[in-house]
Amino acid sequence: MESTILRVEGFSAFFGAHQILKEVNLSTSNNLVTALMGPSGCGKTTLIRCINRMHELIPGGKVSGNIFLKEKNVYEMEPIILRRQIGMVFQKPNPFPTMSIYDNVIAGYKLNGIKRSKSDMDSIVEESLKNAALWNEVKDALHRKGTFLSGGQQQRLCIARALAMNPEILLLDEPTSALDPRSTAQIEELIVELKKTTTMLLVTHNIAQAARVSDYTAFIYLGEIIEFGPTDKMFTVPKDKRTEEYLTGKFG
Amino acid sequence: MEGHVRGRIIKDTIFKSLVMCLSFVAILPLLLILYYITKNGIAVINWEFLTTLPRPIGEAGGGIYNAIVGTIQLIILSSIFSIPVGIAAGIYLSERKEGKLSELVRLCVVVLQGTPSIVIGIVAYLWIVAPFQSFSALSGGIALSIMMLPVIIKTTEETLKLIPYHLKEASLALGVPYHRTILKVVLPAGLTNILTGILLSVARITGETAPLLFTAFGNQFMNYNIFKPIDSLPYRIFYYAMSPYPEWHTFAWGASFILVVMVLGLNLTARGLASKWKVQF
């Protein structure tokens, strides 16, 4: 059954006098991967940071328009409640350095003071790590520090940490830009696998990555969505000339 | 051409040896201090010296038991005041890099660091000794805690500033409230360094005498009441050294030895801590 998870309506974002996003419209349904692609500085990262309101950490920002998560306006929710429902994975793997692998996965519960029984936590950790395709590599080292893992493993640990909260949607902010090709391939495989159960929004400046893993692609340029549609269509018959030029490497 | 190059090599060699000699000169005072203190002090150190109270004038023997305990009490007292305040201020400064209050606090920290310790003693006298009409451990602790503050604030601020921003983001993106993010993610990541800073500030105040002269004052006897005068190692050294009795002079050396060992121990612990419990990002 298809249902709309995220809907962005006429959304604009400003930093000071500078307009970063211009009247963006976008929507995505459950268990789909939507790629936001565009040259650096086009506003794609700003857009996903506006979805879980992480942009509010930087003073001077202002937004207009609406974003709905499962028909609830995210700008009318408490940010801390909203962010528990939206998972986020960052460019640079950022496991908590003082915590073990186990504690990293369960961090969303522990840090929020959400009490769970030991056996519940064990199963959440195991399930999340399995979903993040990391379980087999770390199951004997759950109490080692997360920072001992390789970069790609750390990133999958961060994905597991986000999945443990059972998010409505997972935001991936260029999750492979700090990783080597092998780890990148593993993360991409993981995204394709996760698609069965999870809705994802993937920011990438890698055209090939968008083509490989996403169902829908939005091409963002200078703060505007130039084109939004099924990935296979956009990559074979782009409607807009700028999309075509970007895809063929004329700019970006 | 050949000669030119040789001239430069010679200059290099002279420069290198000069820098080496001068750095040796820099450590010379410390070596001499350690030498004198050990030479004169080690002889009186024994179990009795460490565990008996000072004797009245005219009676032989006696020790520094009350001074050791007093110094430890003063350290605990001043830590109780300065650690929470210092860490809180450090968190504030690292979180608000700009802003009027931050600027003011930073300025005060610098000024406080440069304030002569005897002045801080006078202030503690006015605040606590005068109203209570009695010298007290409490007033000494407060004077020392004011001296600890700048070090703790500075190390906390500098440490937390170095914690990668993406850690904070990771926590906030999980929906963790700001205060929990700071207390459970950011602070633990910097804890080792902050602890090191605290130990160094403790090492710094352990040997302070001036602010104790008219606050903790000194006490012949053992005292556990924080509203009464208390003895401390620096004060005991001062007292023994100022006396006309040769035996007490050796006691002063002995007490100095213990004090230096304590401070050295704190410094070495701080160093060990910093390298052993290093958090890797």
Coordinates of N, CA and C in Angstrom, one line a residue, chain B residues 90-207:
Chain B
G90 N 32.7 27.1 31.5 CA 33.4 26.6 30.3 C 32.4 26.1 29.3
I91 N 31.4 25.4 29.7 CA 30.4 25.0 28.7 C 29.7 26.2 28.0
Y92 N 29.4 27.2 28.9 CA 28.7 28.4 28.3 C 29.6 29.1 27.3
L93 N 30.9 29.2 27.7 CA 31.8 29.9 26.7 C 32.0 29.1 25.4
S94 N 32.1 27.8 25.5 CA 32.3 27.0 24.3 C 31.0 27.0 23.4
E95 N 29.9 27.1 24.1 CA 28.6 27.1 23.3 C 28.3 28.5 22.7
R96 N 28.6 29.5 23.5 CA 28.4 30.9 23.0 C 29.7 31.6 22.7
K97 N 30.1 31.4 21.5 CA 31.5 31.9 21.2 C 31.4 33.4 21.1
E98 N 30.3 34.0 20.8 CA 30.2 35.5 20.8 C 29.1 35.9 21.7
G99 N 29.0 37.2 22.0 CA 28.0 37.6 22.9 C 28.6 38.4 24.0
K100 N 27.9 39.3 24.6 CA 28.4 40.2 25.6 C 28.9 39.5 26.8
L101 N 28.0 38.6 27.3 CA 28.3 37.9 28.5 C 29.6 37.0 28.4
S102 N 29.6 36.3 27.2 CA 30.8 35.5 27.0 C 32.1 36.3 27.0
E103 N 32.0 37.5 26.3 CA 33.2 38.3 26.3 C 33.6 38.8 27.7
L104 N 32.6 39.1 28.4 CA 32.8 39.6 29.8 C 33.5 38.5 30.6
V105 N 32.9 37.3 30.5 CA 33.4 36.1 31.3 C 34.8 35.9 30.9
R106 N 35.1 35.9 29.6 CA 36.5 35.6 29.1 C 37.4 36.6 29.7
L107 N 37.0 37.9 29.7 CA 37.9 39.0 30.2 C 38.1 38.7 31.7
C108 N 37.1 38.4 32.4 CA 37.2 38.2 33.9 C 38.2 37.0 34.2
V109 N 38.1 36.0 33.3 CA 39.0 34.8 33.5 C 40.4 35.2 33.4
V110 N 40.7 36.1 32.4 CA 42.1 36.5 32.2 C 42.5 37.4 33.4
V111 N 41.6 38.3 33.8 CA 42.0 39.1 34.9 C 42.2 38.3 36.2
L112 N 41.3 37.4 36.4 CA 41.3 36.5 37.6 C 42.6 35.7 37.7
Q113 N 43.0 35.3 36.5 CA 44.3 34.5 36.4 C 45.5 35.3 36.8
G114 N 45.4 36.6 36.5 CA 46.5 37.5 36.9 C 46.4 38.1 38.2
T115 N 45.3 37.9 38.9 CA 45.2 38.5 40.2 C 46.1 37.9 41.3
P116 N 46.9 38.7 42.0 CA 47.8 38.1 43.0 C 47.0 37.3 44.0
S117 N 47.5 36.2 44.4 CA 46.8 35.3 45.3 C 46.5 36.0 46.7
I118 N 47.4 36.9 47.1 CA 47.1 37.5 48.4 C 45.9 38.4 48.4
V119 N 45.6 39.0 47.2 CA 44.5 39.8 47.0 C 43.2 39.0 47.1
I120 N 43.3 37.8 46.5 CA 42.1 36.9 46.6 C 41.9 36.5 48.1
G121 N 43.0 36.3 48.8 CA 42.9 36.0 50.2 C 42.2 37.1 51.0
I122 N 42.6 38.3 50.7 CA 41.9 39.4 51.4 C 40.4 39.5 51.1
V123 N 40.1 39.2 49.8 CA 38.6 39.2 49.5 C 37.9 38.1 50.3
A124 N 38.5 36.9 50.3 CA 37.9 35.8 51.1 C 37.8 36.2 52.6
Y125 N 38.8 36.9 53.0 CA 38.7 37.4 54.4 C 37.5 38.3 54.6
L126 N 37.3 39.3 53.7 CA 36.2 40.2 53.8 C 34.9 39.5 53.7
W127 N 34.8 38.5 52.8 CA 33.5 37.8 52.6 C 33.2 36.9 53.7
I128 N 34.1 36.1 54.2 CA 33.8 35.0 55.1 C 34.4 35.1 56.5
V129 N 35.6 35.5 56.5 CA 36.3 35.5 57.9 C 35.6 36.6 58.7
A130 N 35.5 37.8 58.1 CA 35.0 39.0 58.9 C 33.6 38.7 59.4
P131 N 32.6 38.3 58.5 CA 31.3 38.1 59.0 C 31.1 37.0 60.0
F132 N 31.9 35.9 59.8 CA 31.8 34.8 60.8 C 32.7 35.1 62.0
Q133 N 33.5 36.1 62.0 CA 34.4 36.5 63.1 C 35.3 35.3 63.4
S134 N 35.7 34.5 62.4 CA 36.6 33.5 62.7 C 37.4 33.0 61.5
F135 N 38.7 32.8 61.6 CA 39.4 32.1 60.5 C 38.7 30.8 60.3
S136 N 38.7 30.3 59.0 CA 38.0 29.0 58.8 C 38.5 28.3 57.6
A137 N 38.4 27.0 57.6 CA 38.7 26.1 56.5 C 37.9 26.6 55.3
L138 N 36.6 26.9 55.6 CA 35.7 27.3 54.5 C 36.2 28.5 53.7
S139 N 36.7 29.5 54.5 CA 37.2 30.7 53.8 C 38.4 30.4 52.9
G140 N 39.3 29.5 53.5 CA 40.5 29.1 52.7 C 40.1 28.4 51.5
G141 N 39.1 27.5 51.6 CA 38.6 26.7 50.5 C 38.1 27.7 49.4
I142 N 37.3 28.7 49.8 CA 36.8 29.6 48.8 C 37.9 30.4 48.1
A143 N 38.8 30.9 48.9 CA 40.0 31.6 48.3 C 40.6 30.7 47.3
L144 N 40.9 29.5 47.6 CA 41.6 28.6 46.7 C 40.7 28.3 45.5
S145 N 39.4 28.1 45.7 CA 38.5 27.8 44.6 C 38.5 28.9 43.6
I146 N 38.6 30.2 44.1 CA 38.7 31.3 43.1 C 39.9 31.2 42.3
M147 N 41.0 30.7 42.9 CA 42.2 30.6 42.1 C 42.1 29.4 41.1
M148 N 41.3 28.4 41.4 CA 41.2 27.3 40.5 C 40.3 27.6 39.3
L149 N 39.4 28.5 39.5 CA 38.4 28.8 38.5 C 38.9 29.1 37.1
P150 N 39.9 30.0 37.0 CA 40.3 30.3 35.6 C 40.8 29.1 34.9
V151 N 41.6 28.3 35.6 CA 42.2 27.1 34.9 C 41.1 26.2 34.4
I152 N 40.1 25.9 35.3 CA 39.1 25.0 34.9 C 38.2 25.6 33.8
I153 N 37.9 26.8 33.9 CA 37.0 27.4 32.9 C 37.8 27.4 31.5
K154 N 39.0 27.7 31.5 CA 39.8 27.8 30.3 C 39.9 26.4 29.7
T155 N 40.3 25.4 30.5 CA 40.5 24.1 29.9 C 39.1 23.5 29.4
T156 N 38.1 23.7 30.2 CA 36.8 23.2 29.7 C 36.4 23.9 28.4
E157 N 36.5 25.2 28.3 CA 36.2 25.9 27.1 C 37.0 25.3 25.9
E158 N 38.3 25.3 26.1 CA 39.2 24.9 25.0 C 38.9 23.5 24.6
T159 N 38.7 22.6 25.6 CA 38.4 21.2 25.3 C 37.1 21.0 24.5
L160 N 36.1 21.7 25.0 CA 34.8 21.5 24.4 C 34.8 22.1 23.0
K161 N 35.6 23.1 22.8 CA 35.6 23.7 21.4 C 36.2 22.7 20.4
L162 N 37.1 21.8 20.9 CA 37.7 20.9 20.0 C 36.9 19.7 19.7
I163 N 35.8 19.5 20.5 CA 34.9 18.3 20.2 C 34.3 18.6 18.9
P164 N 34.4 17.6 17.9 CA 33.8 17.8 16.6 C 32.3 18.2 16.7
Y165 N 31.9 19.1 15.8 CA 30.5 19.6 15.8 C 29.6 18.4 15.4
H166 N 30.1 17.5 14.6 CA 29.3 16.5 14.0 C 28.8 15.5 15.1
L167 N 29.5 15.5 16.3 CA 29.0 14.7 17.4 C 27.7 15.2 18.0
K168 N 27.8 16.5 18.1 CA 26.6 17.2 18.7 C 25.4 17.0 17.7
E169 N 25.7 17.2 16.4 CA 24.7 17.0 15.4 C 24.1 15.6 15.5
A170 N 25.0 14.6 15.6 CA 24.5 13.2 15.7 C 23.5 13.1 16.8
S171 N 23.8 13.7 18.0 CA 22.9 13.5 19.1 C 21.6 14.3 18.9
L172 N 21.7 15.5 18.4 CA 20.5 16.3 18.3 C 19.6 15.7 17.2
A173 N 20.2 15.1 16.2 CA 19.4 14.5 15.1 C 18.6 13.3 15.6
L174 N 19.1 12.7 16.7 CA 18.3 11.6 17.3 C 17.2 12.1 18.2
G175 N 17.0 13.4 18.3 CA 16.0 14.0 19.1 C 16.4 14.1 20.5
V176 N 17.7 14.1 20.8 CA 18.1 14.2 22.2 C 18.1 15.7 22.5
P177 N 17.4 16.1 23.6 CA 17.4 17.5 24.0 C 18.8 18.1 24.2
Y178 N 18.9 19.4 24.0 CA 20.1 20.1 24.1 C 20.9 19.8 25.4
H179 N 20.3 19.9 26.5 CA 21.0 19.7 27.8 C 21.6 18.3 27.9
R180 N 20.8 17.3 27.4 CA 21.3 15.9 27.5 C 22.5 15.7 26.5
T181 N 22.3 16.4 25.3 CA 23.4 16.3 24.4 C 24.7 16.8 24.9
I182 N 24.6 18.0 25.6 CA 25.8 18.5 26.2 C 26.4 17.6 27.3
L183 N 25.5 17.2 28.2 CA 25.9 16.5 29.4 C 26.3 15.0 29.1
K184 N 25.7 14.4 28.1 CA 25.9 13.0 27.9 C 26.7 12.7 26.7
V185 N 26.9 13.6 25.8 CA 27.7 13.4 24.6 C 28.9 14.3 24.5
V186 N 28.7 15.6 24.6 CA 29.8 16.5 24.4 C 30.8 16.4 25.6
L187 N 30.2 16.6 26.8 CA 31.0 16.6 28.0 C 31.9 15.3 28.2
P188 N 31.2 14.1 28.1 CA 32.0 12.9 28.2 C 33.1 12.8 27.2
A189 N 32.9 13.3 26.0 CA 34.0 13.2 25.0 C 35.2 14.0 25.4
G190 N 34.9 15.1 26.3 CA 36.1 15.9 26.7 C 36.5 15.7 28.1
L191 N 35.9 14.7 28.7 CA 36.1 14.5 30.2 C 37.5 14.4 30.6
T192 N 38.3 13.6 29.8 CA 39.7 13.3 30.2 C 40.5 14.7 30.3
N193 N 40.3 15.5 29.2 CA 41.0 16.7 29.2 C 40.6 17.7 30.4
I194 N 39.3 17.7 30.6 CA 38.8 18.5 31.7 C 39.3 18.1 33.0
L195 N 39.3 16.7 33.2 CA 39.9 16.2 34.4 C 41.4 16.6 34.6
T196 N 42.1 16.5 33.5 CA 43.5 16.9 33.5 C 43.6 18.3 34.0
G197 N 42.8 19.2 33.4 CA 42.8 20.6 33.8 C 42.5 20.8 35.3
I198 N 41.5 20.0 35.8 CA 41.2 20.1 37.2 C 42.4 19.7 38.1
L199 N 43.0 18.6 37.7 CA 44.2 18.1 38.4 C 45.3 19.2 38.4
L200 N 45.5 19.8 37.3 CA 46.5 20.8 37.2 C 46.2 22.0 38.1
S201 N 44.9 22.3 38.1 CA 44.5 23.5 39.0 C 44.7 23.1 40.4
V202 N 44.4 21.9 40.8 CA 44.6 21.4 42.1 C 46.1 21.5 42.5
A203 N 46.9 21.0 41.6 CA 48.3 21.1 41.8 C 48.8 22.5 42.0
R204 N 48.1 23.4 41.3 CA 48.5 24.8 41.4 C 48.2 25.4 42.8
I205 N 47.0 25.0 43.3 CA 46.6 25.6 44.6 C 47.1 24.9 45.8
T206 N 47.6 23.7 45.6 CA 48.1 22.9 46.7 C 49.2 23.6 47.5
G207 N 50.0 24.3 46.7 CA 51.2 25.0 47.3 C 50.9 26.4 47.6

